[in-house]
Coordinates of C-alpha atoms in Angstrom, one line a residue:
X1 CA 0.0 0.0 0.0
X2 CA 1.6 3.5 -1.0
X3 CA 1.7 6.3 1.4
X4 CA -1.2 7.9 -0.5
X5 CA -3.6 5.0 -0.5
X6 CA -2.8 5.1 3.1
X7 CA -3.6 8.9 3.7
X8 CA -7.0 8.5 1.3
X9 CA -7.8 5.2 3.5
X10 CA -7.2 7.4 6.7
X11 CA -9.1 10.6 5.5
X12 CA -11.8 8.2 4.7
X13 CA -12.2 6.2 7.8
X14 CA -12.3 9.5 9.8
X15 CA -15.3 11.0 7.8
X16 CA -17.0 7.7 8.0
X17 CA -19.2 6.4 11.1
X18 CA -16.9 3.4 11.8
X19 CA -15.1 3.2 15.2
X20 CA -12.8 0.4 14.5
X21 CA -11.2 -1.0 11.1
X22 CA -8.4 -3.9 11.0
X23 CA -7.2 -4.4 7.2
X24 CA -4.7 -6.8 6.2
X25 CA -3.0 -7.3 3.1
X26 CA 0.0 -9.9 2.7
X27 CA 2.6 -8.2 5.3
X28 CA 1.2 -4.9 5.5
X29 CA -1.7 -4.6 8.8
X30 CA -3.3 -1.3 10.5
X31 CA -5.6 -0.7 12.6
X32 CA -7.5 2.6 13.2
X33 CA -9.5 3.3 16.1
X34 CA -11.7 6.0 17.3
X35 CA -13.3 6.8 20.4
X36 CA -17.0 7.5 20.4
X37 CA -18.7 10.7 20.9
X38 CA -19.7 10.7 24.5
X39 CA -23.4 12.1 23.4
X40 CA -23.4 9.2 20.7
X41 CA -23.3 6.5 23.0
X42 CA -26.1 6.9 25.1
X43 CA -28.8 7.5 23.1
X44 CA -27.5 4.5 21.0
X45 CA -27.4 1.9 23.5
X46 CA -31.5 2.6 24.4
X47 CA -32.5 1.7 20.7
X48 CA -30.4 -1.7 20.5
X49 CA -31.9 -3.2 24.1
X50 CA -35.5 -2.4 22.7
X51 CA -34.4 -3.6 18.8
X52 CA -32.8 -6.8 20.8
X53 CA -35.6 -8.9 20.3
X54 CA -36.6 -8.0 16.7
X55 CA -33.2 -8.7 15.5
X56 CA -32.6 -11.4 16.9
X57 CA -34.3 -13.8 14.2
X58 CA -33.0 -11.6 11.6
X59 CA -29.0 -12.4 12.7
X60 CA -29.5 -16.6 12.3
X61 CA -30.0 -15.8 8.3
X62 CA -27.5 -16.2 6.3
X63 CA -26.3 -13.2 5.0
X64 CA -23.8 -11.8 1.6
X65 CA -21.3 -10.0 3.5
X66 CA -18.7 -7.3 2.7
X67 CA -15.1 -8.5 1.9
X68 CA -13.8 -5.5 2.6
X69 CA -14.6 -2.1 3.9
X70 CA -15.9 0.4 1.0
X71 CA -19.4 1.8 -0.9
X72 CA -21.9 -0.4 -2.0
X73 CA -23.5 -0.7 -5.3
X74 CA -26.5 -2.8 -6.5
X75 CA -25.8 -2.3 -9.7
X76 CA -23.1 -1.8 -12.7
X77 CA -24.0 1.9 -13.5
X78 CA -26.3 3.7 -12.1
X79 CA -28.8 4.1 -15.1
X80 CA -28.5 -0.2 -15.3
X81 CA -31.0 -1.9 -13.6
X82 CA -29.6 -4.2 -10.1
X83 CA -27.3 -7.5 -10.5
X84 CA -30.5 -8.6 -8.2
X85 CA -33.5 -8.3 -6.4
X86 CA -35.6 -9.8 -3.4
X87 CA -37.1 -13.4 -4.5
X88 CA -34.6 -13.8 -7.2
X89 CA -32.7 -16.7 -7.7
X90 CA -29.3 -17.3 -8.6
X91 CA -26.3 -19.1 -9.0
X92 CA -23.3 -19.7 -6.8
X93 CA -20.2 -17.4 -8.0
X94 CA -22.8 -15.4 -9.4
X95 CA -22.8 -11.6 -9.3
X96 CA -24.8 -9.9 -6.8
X97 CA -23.4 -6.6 -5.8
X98 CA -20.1 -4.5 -5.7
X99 CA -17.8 -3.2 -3.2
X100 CA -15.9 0.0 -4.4
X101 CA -12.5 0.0 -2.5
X102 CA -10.2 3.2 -3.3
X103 CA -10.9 3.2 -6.7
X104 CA -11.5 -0.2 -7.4
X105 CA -14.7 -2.2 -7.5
X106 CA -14.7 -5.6 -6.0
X107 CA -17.5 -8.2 -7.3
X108 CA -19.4 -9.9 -4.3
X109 CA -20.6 -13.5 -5.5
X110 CA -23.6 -15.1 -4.3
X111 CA -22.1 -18.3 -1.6
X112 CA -24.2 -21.0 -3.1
X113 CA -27.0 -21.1 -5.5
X114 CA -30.1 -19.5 -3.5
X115 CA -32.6 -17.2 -3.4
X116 CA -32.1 -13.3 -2.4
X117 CA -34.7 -12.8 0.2
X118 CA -34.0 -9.1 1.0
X119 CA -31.3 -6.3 0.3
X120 CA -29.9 -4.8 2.9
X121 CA -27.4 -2.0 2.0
X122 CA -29.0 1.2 0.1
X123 CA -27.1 2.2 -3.0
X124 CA -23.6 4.1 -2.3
X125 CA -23.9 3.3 1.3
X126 CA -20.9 3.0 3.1
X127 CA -20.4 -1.0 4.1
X128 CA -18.2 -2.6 7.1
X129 CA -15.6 -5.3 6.7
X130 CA -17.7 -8.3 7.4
X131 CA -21.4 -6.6 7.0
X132 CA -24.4 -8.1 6.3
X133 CA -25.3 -6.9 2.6
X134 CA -28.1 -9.2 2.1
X135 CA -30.1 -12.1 3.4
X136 CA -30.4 -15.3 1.1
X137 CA -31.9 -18.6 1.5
X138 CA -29.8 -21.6 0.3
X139 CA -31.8 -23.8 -2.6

């Protein structure tokens, strides 16, 4: 990683709304840290002990998750319609979203052939290392 992809990666994780990011590539590992703002953390902690028992069903899905850290696109272009949509079915290997990494868009293939039961991500969100993009039912 060059000094600049570093600075652009830094720049980037301290607009963004992440707290914590490990990344690892062959030899080369950081990890960046923040500490959260004091009048963020208590209103947050009220709405996750109420969502608790709503989410809970919703975390033993499995879910297409983010190989990286980066923005998330449904589809190809924006004026091209998505790579897919809730009740499709497709292939495994096949694509079904992309990851845009410092100037470089990553495909996300579908784990197995199933069906795509809901999207999670909007378009051009921001997406976590290891995030639930979308839930799928195996086939």
């Amino acid at each position: 990683m060059t000094n600049q992809e570093l600075y652009d990666l830094m720049a980037r994780f301290d607009a963004g709304g992440l707290l914590k990011l490990k990344l690892s590539q062959g030899d080369f590992k950081i990890e960046l840290e923040k500490a959260a703002p004091a009048s963020a953390a208590v209103p947050a902690a009220a709405p996750a002990v109420s969502a608790a028992p709503a989410a809970a069903p919703r975390a033993e899905a499995p879910a297409v998750t983010a190989p990286l850290v980066g923005t998330f696109y449904a589809a190809p272009a924006p004026e091209q319609p998505p790579f897919v949509t809730p009740g499709e079915k497709v292939k495994k290997g096949q694509t079904v979203c992309l990851i845009e990494a410092m100037k470089t868009m990553i495909e996300v293939p579908a784990p197995c052939d199933c069906v795509i039961e809901e999207v999670l991500k909007a378009n051009g969100e921001l997406a976590a290392f290891g995030e639930a993009l979308m839930r799928y039912r195996p086939c």
